[in-house]
Short mmCIF file of C-alpha atoms in Angstrom, two decimals:
data_model
loop_
_atom_site.label_atom_id
_atom_site.label_comp_id
_atom_site.label_asym_id
_atom_site.label_seq_id
_atom_site.Cartn_x
_atom_site.Cartn_y
_atom_site.Cartn_z
CA MET A 1194 2.99 13.85 12.57
CA GLN A 1195 5.53 11.32 13.79
CA GLN A 1196 9.27 11.74 13.72
CA VAL A 1197 11.47 10.78 10.80
CA TYR A 1198 12.73 7.20 10.45
CA GLU A 1199 16.29 6.78 9.18
CA LEU A 1200 16.53 3.57 7.18
CA LYS A 1201 19.96 2.16 6.26
CA LYS A 1202 21.66 5.55 6.21
CA GLU A 1203 24.68 4.44 4.17
CA ALA A 1204 22.86 2.34 1.57
CA THR A 1205 22.99 3.40 -2.07
CA GLU A 1206 19.86 1.44 -3.00
CA ILE A 1207 16.80 0.34 -1.06
CA ARG A 1208 14.71 -2.83 -1.53
CA LEU A 1209 11.02 -2.52 -0.66
CA LEU A 1210 8.13 -4.95 -0.43
CA GLN A 1211 4.60 -3.60 -0.88
CA LEU A 1212 1.75 -5.59 0.61
CA THR A 1213 -1.75 -4.20 0.26
CA ASP A 1214 -5.43 -4.85 0.85
CA MET A 1215 -5.13 -7.90 3.09
CA HIS A 1216 -8.72 -7.56 4.42
CA LEU A 1217 -8.06 -9.75 7.47
CA PHE A 1218 -10.88 -10.79 9.80
CA SER A 1219 -11.05 -11.35 13.55
CA ASP A 1220 -12.07 -14.93 12.72
CA PRO A 1221 -9.16 -16.72 10.96
CA GLN A 1222 -11.67 -18.94 9.15
CA ALA A 1223 -13.67 -16.06 7.67
CA LYS A 1224 -13.80 -15.58 3.93
CA LEU A 1225 -14.17 -12.53 1.71
CA LEU A 1226 -16.23 -13.43 -1.36
CA GLY A 1227 -15.09 -17.03 -1.16
CA VAL A 1228 -11.44 -16.42 -0.27
CA ASN A 1229 -9.96 -16.98 3.19
CA THR A 1230 -7.94 -13.78 3.41
CA GLN A 1231 -5.66 -14.94 6.20
CA VAL A 1232 -4.70 -18.09 4.32
CA SER A 1233 -4.10 -16.18 1.07
CA PHE A 1234 -1.97 -13.60 2.90
CA GLN A 1235 0.09 -16.35 4.49
CA ALA A 1236 0.56 -17.96 1.07
CA VAL A 1237 1.89 -14.65 -0.27
CA LEU A 1238 4.29 -14.31 2.66
CA ASP A 1239 5.49 -17.89 2.22
CA GLU A 1240 6.33 -17.31 -1.45
CA VAL A 1241 8.06 -14.01 -0.67
CA MET A 1242 10.23 -15.66 1.98
CA ALA A 1243 11.04 -18.58 -0.33
CA GLU A 1244 12.60 -16.30 -2.93
CA PRO A 1245 16.37 -16.46 -3.60
CA GLN A 1246 16.76 -12.94 -2.17
CA PRO A 1247 13.98 -12.79 0.41
CA HIS A 1248 15.16 -9.88 2.57
CA PHE A 1249 13.78 -6.38 2.11
CA ASP A 1250 15.02 -3.20 3.73
CA ALA A 1251 11.43 -2.24 4.53
CA VAL A 1252 7.83 -3.35 4.03
CA LEU A 1253 5.09 -0.91 3.03
CA ALA A 1254 1.57 -2.01 3.99
CA THR A 1255 -0.65 0.35 2.03
CA GLY A 1256 -4.02 0.02 3.72
CA ASP A 1257 -7.10 -2.13 4.20
CA LEU A 1258 -5.27 -4.41 6.58
CA ILE A 1259 -8.61 -5.52 8.04
CA GLN A 1260 -12.12 -6.09 6.69
CA ASP A 1261 -14.60 -6.44 9.57
CA SER A 1262 -13.74 -3.42 11.78
CA GLN A 1263 -12.50 -5.79 14.51
CA VAL A 1264 -9.01 -5.00 15.77
CA GLU A 1265 -7.91 -8.63 16.15
CA GLY A 1266 -7.02 -8.52 12.46
CA TYR A 1267 -4.19 -6.11 13.25
CA ASP A 1268 -2.68 -8.65 15.64
CA TYR A 1269 -2.85 -11.32 12.96
CA PHE A 1270 -1.19 -8.97 10.48
CA ALA A 1271 1.61 -8.07 12.89
CA GLN A 1272 2.32 -11.67 13.85
CA MET A 1273 2.29 -12.84 10.23
CA VAL A 1274 4.79 -10.25 8.96
CA GLN A 1275 7.27 -10.72 11.80
CA PRO A 1276 9.25 -13.48 9.97
CA LEU A 1277 10.08 -10.97 7.21
CA ALA A 1278 12.55 -9.49 9.72
CA SER A 1279 12.18 -6.00 8.24
CA PRO A 1280 10.71 -2.77 9.59
CA VAL A 1281 7.07 -2.56 8.53
CA PHE A 1282 5.45 0.80 7.75
CA TRP A 1283 1.71 1.22 7.35
CA LEU A 1284 -0.92 3.67 6.22
CA GLU A 1285 -4.69 3.74 6.49
CA GLY A 1286 -7.18 2.36 3.98
CA ASN A 1287 -10.90 2.93 3.92
CA HIS A 1288 -11.57 -0.36 5.75
CA ASP A 1289 -9.14 0.38 8.57
CA GLU A 1290 -10.14 1.64 12.03
CA GLN A 1291 -8.50 4.56 13.80
CA PRO A 1292 -7.27 5.11 16.47
CA GLN A 1293 -7.43 1.35 17.06
CA MET A 1294 -5.07 0.63 14.17
CA HIS A 1295 -2.35 2.85 15.58
CA MET A 1296 -2.82 1.59 19.13
CA LYS A 1297 -2.72 -2.09 18.18
CA LEU A 1298 0.24 -1.91 15.81
CA ALA A 1299 2.24 0.27 18.23
CA SER A 1300 2.70 -2.73 20.53
CA TYR A 1301 4.93 -4.47 17.97
CA PRO A 1302 8.47 -3.00 17.93
CA TYR A 1303 9.16 -3.90 14.29
CA ILE A 1304 6.02 -2.08 13.08
CA CYS A 1305 6.76 1.60 12.64
CA ALA A 1306 4.36 4.53 12.92
CA GLU A 1307 6.68 7.02 11.19
CA LYS A 1308 5.36 8.49 7.93
CA GLN A 1309 8.62 10.12 6.80
CA ILE A 1310 11.42 7.71 5.94
CA LEU A 1311 14.90 8.84 4.93
CA ALA A 1312 15.93 5.75 2.99
CA GLY A 1313 19.63 5.25 2.37
CA LYS A 1314 21.70 8.10 0.99
CA HIS A 1315 19.41 9.18 -1.82
CA TRP A 1316 15.70 8.65 -1.08
CA GLN A 1317 12.81 9.93 0.98
CA ILE A 1318 9.57 7.94 1.35
CA LEU A 1319 6.42 9.79 2.46
CA LEU A 1320 3.28 7.98 3.60
CA LEU A 1321 -0.03 9.84 3.33
CA ASN A 1322 -3.36 9.23 5.05
CA SER A 1323 -6.15 9.44 2.46
CA GLN A 1324 -8.76 7.82 4.71
CA VAL A 1325 -12.14 9.50 5.22
CA SER A 1326 -13.86 7.92 8.21
CA GLY A 1327 -16.94 5.96 7.17
CA CYS A 1328 -16.42 6.61 3.46
CA PRO A 1329 -14.90 4.32 0.78
CA SER A 1330 -13.45 7.21 -1.24
CA GLY A 1331 -10.30 9.10 -0.28
CA TYR A 1332 -9.35 12.69 0.49
CA LEU A 1333 -6.11 14.36 1.55
CA SER A 1334 -6.74 16.86 4.34
CA LYS A 1335 -5.25 20.34 4.39
CA GLU A 1336 -2.96 19.18 7.21
CA GLN A 1337 -1.69 16.27 5.12
CA LEU A 1338 -0.97 18.52 2.15
CA ILE A 1339 0.84 21.08 4.31
CA TRP A 1340 2.94 18.31 5.83
CA LEU A 1341 3.72 16.88 2.39
CA ASP A 1342 4.83 20.27 1.09
CA ALA A 1343 7.05 20.78 4.15
CA LYS A 1344 8.77 17.41 3.83
CA LEU A 1345 9.37 17.82 0.10
CA THR A 1346 10.84 21.27 0.74
CA GLU A 1347 12.99 19.88 3.55
CA HIS A 1348 14.71 17.32 1.30
CA THR A 1349 14.83 18.55 -2.28
CA GLU A 1350 18.18 16.77 -2.59
CA ARG A 1351 16.54 13.35 -2.16
CA PHE A 1352 14.47 11.44 -4.71
CA CYS A 1353 10.98 10.84 -3.36
CA LEU A 1354 8.50 7.95 -3.34
CA ILE A 1355 5.01 8.85 -2.10
CA ALA A 1356 2.54 6.21 -0.90
CA LEU A 1357 -1.16 6.39 -0.07
CA HIS A 1358 -4.11 4.02 -0.19
CA HIS A 1359 -6.47 5.50 -2.78
CA ASN A 1360 -6.00 5.64 -6.53
CA LEU A 1361 -5.45 8.86 -8.46
CA LEU A 1362 -6.17 7.60 -11.96
CA PRO A 1363 -9.48 6.16 -13.20
CA THR A 1364 -9.68 2.39 -13.49
CA HIS A 1365 -12.47 2.49 -16.11
CA CYS A 1366 -14.66 0.64 -13.63
CA ALA A 1367 -17.65 2.88 -12.85
CA TRP A 1368 -18.39 1.16 -9.54
CA LEU A 1369 -14.79 1.58 -8.37
CA ASP A 1370 -13.90 5.00 -9.78
CA GLN A 1371 -16.42 6.74 -7.54
CA HIS A 1372 -14.24 5.63 -4.61
CA CYS A 1373 -10.92 7.13 -5.80
CA LEU A 1374 -9.01 10.05 -4.24
CA GLN A 1375 -11.44 12.95 -4.47
CA ASN A 1376 -9.00 15.89 -4.44
CA THR A 1377 -6.27 14.88 -6.86
CA GLU A 1378 -6.10 18.48 -8.08
CA HIS A 1379 -4.99 19.63 -4.62
CA LEU A 1380 -2.27 16.99 -4.58
CA ALA A 1381 -1.14 18.01 -8.06
CA GLU A 1382 -0.82 21.64 -6.94
CA VAL A 1383 1.40 20.68 -4.02
CA LEU A 1384 3.63 18.42 -6.10
CA ALA A 1385 4.01 20.71 -9.13
CA PRO A 1386 7.07 22.72 -7.91
CA PHE A 1387 9.05 19.63 -6.93
CA LYS A 1388 11.14 17.72 -9.45
CA GLN A 1389 12.43 14.97 -7.16
CA ILE A 1390 9.21 12.92 -7.04
CA LYS A 1391 9.79 9.64 -8.87
CA ALA A 1392 6.62 7.67 -8.16
CA ILE A 1393 3.33 7.46 -6.30
CA LEU A 1394 2.45 4.04 -4.92
CA HIS A 1395 -1.05 2.93 -3.89
CA GLY A 1396 -3.43 0.03 -3.34
CA HIS A 1397 -7.26 0.11 -3.04
CA ILE A 1398 -8.17 -1.00 -6.57
CA HIS A 1399 -6.92 -4.62 -6.32
CA GLN A 1400 -5.32 -4.23 -9.77
CA THR A 1401 -1.89 -3.70 -11.31
CA VAL A 1402 -1.14 -0.24 -12.69
CA ASP A 1403 2.09 1.26 -14.03
CA SER A 1404 1.10 4.57 -15.56
CA ASN A 1405 1.77 8.32 -15.55
CA TRP A 1406 0.02 11.22 -13.82
CA HIS A 1407 1.26 14.79 -14.32
CA GLY A 1408 4.64 13.40 -15.32
CA ILE A 1409 4.91 11.20 -12.22
CA ARG A 1410 4.95 7.42 -12.38
CA VAL A 1411 1.93 5.83 -10.66
CA LEU A 1412 2.08 2.25 -9.42
CA SER A 1413 -0.73 0.11 -8.04
CA THR A 1414 -0.47 -3.39 -6.69
CA PRO A 1415 -2.70 -6.48 -6.49
CA SER A 1416 -4.39 -7.43 -3.25
CA THR A 1417 -3.12 -10.37 -1.23
CA CYS A 1418 -6.64 -11.81 -1.52
CA ILE A 1419 -9.32 -11.01 -4.15
CA GLN A 1420 -8.77 -9.07 -7.39
CA PHE A 1421 -11.09 -6.64 -9.17
CA LYS A 1422 -11.44 -7.10 -12.92
CA PRO A 1423 -10.42 -4.00 -14.94
CA ASN A 1424 -12.72 -2.21 -17.40
CA CYS A 1425 -15.97 -3.43 -15.83
CA ASP A 1426 -18.61 -0.85 -14.96
CA GLU A 1427 -20.36 -3.24 -12.58
CA PHE A 1428 -18.66 -5.01 -9.68
CA THR A 1429 -16.71 -7.92 -11.17
CA LEU A 1430 -14.06 -10.14 -9.61
CA ASP A 1431 -11.02 -11.41 -11.49
CA LEU A 1432 -9.44 -14.86 -11.46
CA LEU A 1433 -5.89 -13.55 -11.14
CA ALA A 1434 -3.95 -14.86 -8.15
CA PRO A 1435 -3.10 -12.82 -5.03
CA GLY A 1436 0.04 -10.73 -5.43
CA TRP A 1437 2.55 -8.21 -4.15
CA ARG A 1438 5.06 -5.69 -5.49
CA GLU A 1439 8.83 -5.54 -5.08
CA LEU A 1440 10.75 -2.31 -5.66
CA VAL A 1441 14.40 -1.27 -5.76
CA LEU A 1442 15.09 2.44 -5.30
CA LYS A 1443 18.32 3.10 -7.20
CA ALA A 1444 21.01 5.68 -6.51
CA ASP A 1445 20.28 7.51 -9.78
CA GLY A 1446 16.58 7.98 -9.03
CA GLN A 1447 15.36 5.05 -11.10
CA ILE A 1448 12.88 2.55 -9.67
CA GLU A 1449 13.10 -1.10 -10.63
CA THR A 1450 9.84 -2.82 -9.82
CA VAL A 1451 7.98 -6.03 -10.48
CA VAL A 1452 4.56 -7.35 -9.53
CA LYS A 1453 4.52 -11.01 -8.55
CA ARG A 1454 1.63 -13.37 -7.93
CA LEU A 1455 1.24 -16.77 -6.35
CA LYS A 1456 2.52 -19.41 -8.73
CA THR A 1457 -0.62 -21.48 -8.26
CA GLN A 1458 -4.06 -19.91 -8.06
CA THR A 1459 -5.86 -21.87 -5.37
CA PHE A 1460 -7.83 -18.90 -4.05
CA LEU A 1461 -10.80 -18.75 -6.39
CA PRO A 1462 -13.39 -16.08 -5.52
CA ASN A 1463 -17.14 -16.25 -5.89
CA LEU A 1464 -17.58 -14.78 -9.36
CA GLU A 1465 -21.32 -14.38 -8.77
CA ALA A 1466 -20.71 -11.75 -6.07
CA LYS A 1467 -22.26 -8.34 -6.75
CA GLY A 1468 -20.31 -6.37 -4.14
CA TYR A 1469 -18.85 -6.51 -0.66
#
């Protein structure tokens, strides 16, 4: 595992931007189910940077940065997020390619490979790899769980935000729920002794979630491109606009968070699609 990243050591609160499931292609003109993912991602970034308070202390990119297994998408991602002027942390999704992802992103100094972030005076952020090569579902390896336990033990005095790609809770979509994290019970066993965990953040399901799992808040965030319609057993796209999540980690352990979407929905998917 990589070394720890110390983020704004004296800060009492931390502002985060979560971007997830960009599904970028090597061809900038390529579309995913009718949506040009590079154009929709740029539209999201433009709206983020146009906000009254556009600066974030860090950006969390929670997987599926690319769609077509071609590494050029990582260059597009890196170049597009540079104007945010914040350190960008990433983790793997099921569509990402390793070790190419690490090698490509390592060439950009503002993109950080560290998975343990000591954020301000009061928080620790831990990024987990739930990717299973060649498989859409997720799994946390024994090594990941041992590392997680060690880092939680190391900083019991800090509130903790955990991030991974795959969902823990069912979405009530039969086609999607088969691709969730497959060993949630192992994760629950590791987390049970620790009281400082305030939330688990993920992507993967292209939906908004703010729920509870074993007493821990669980947050999921829309994709920057297409959205999956909730409560549909068969593959169904939604008409909701691309989105992102903003979070503020407070000194008292509270998390203020909001999901935002593009003000105008100009990225209409092919609703006849039966999968991707």
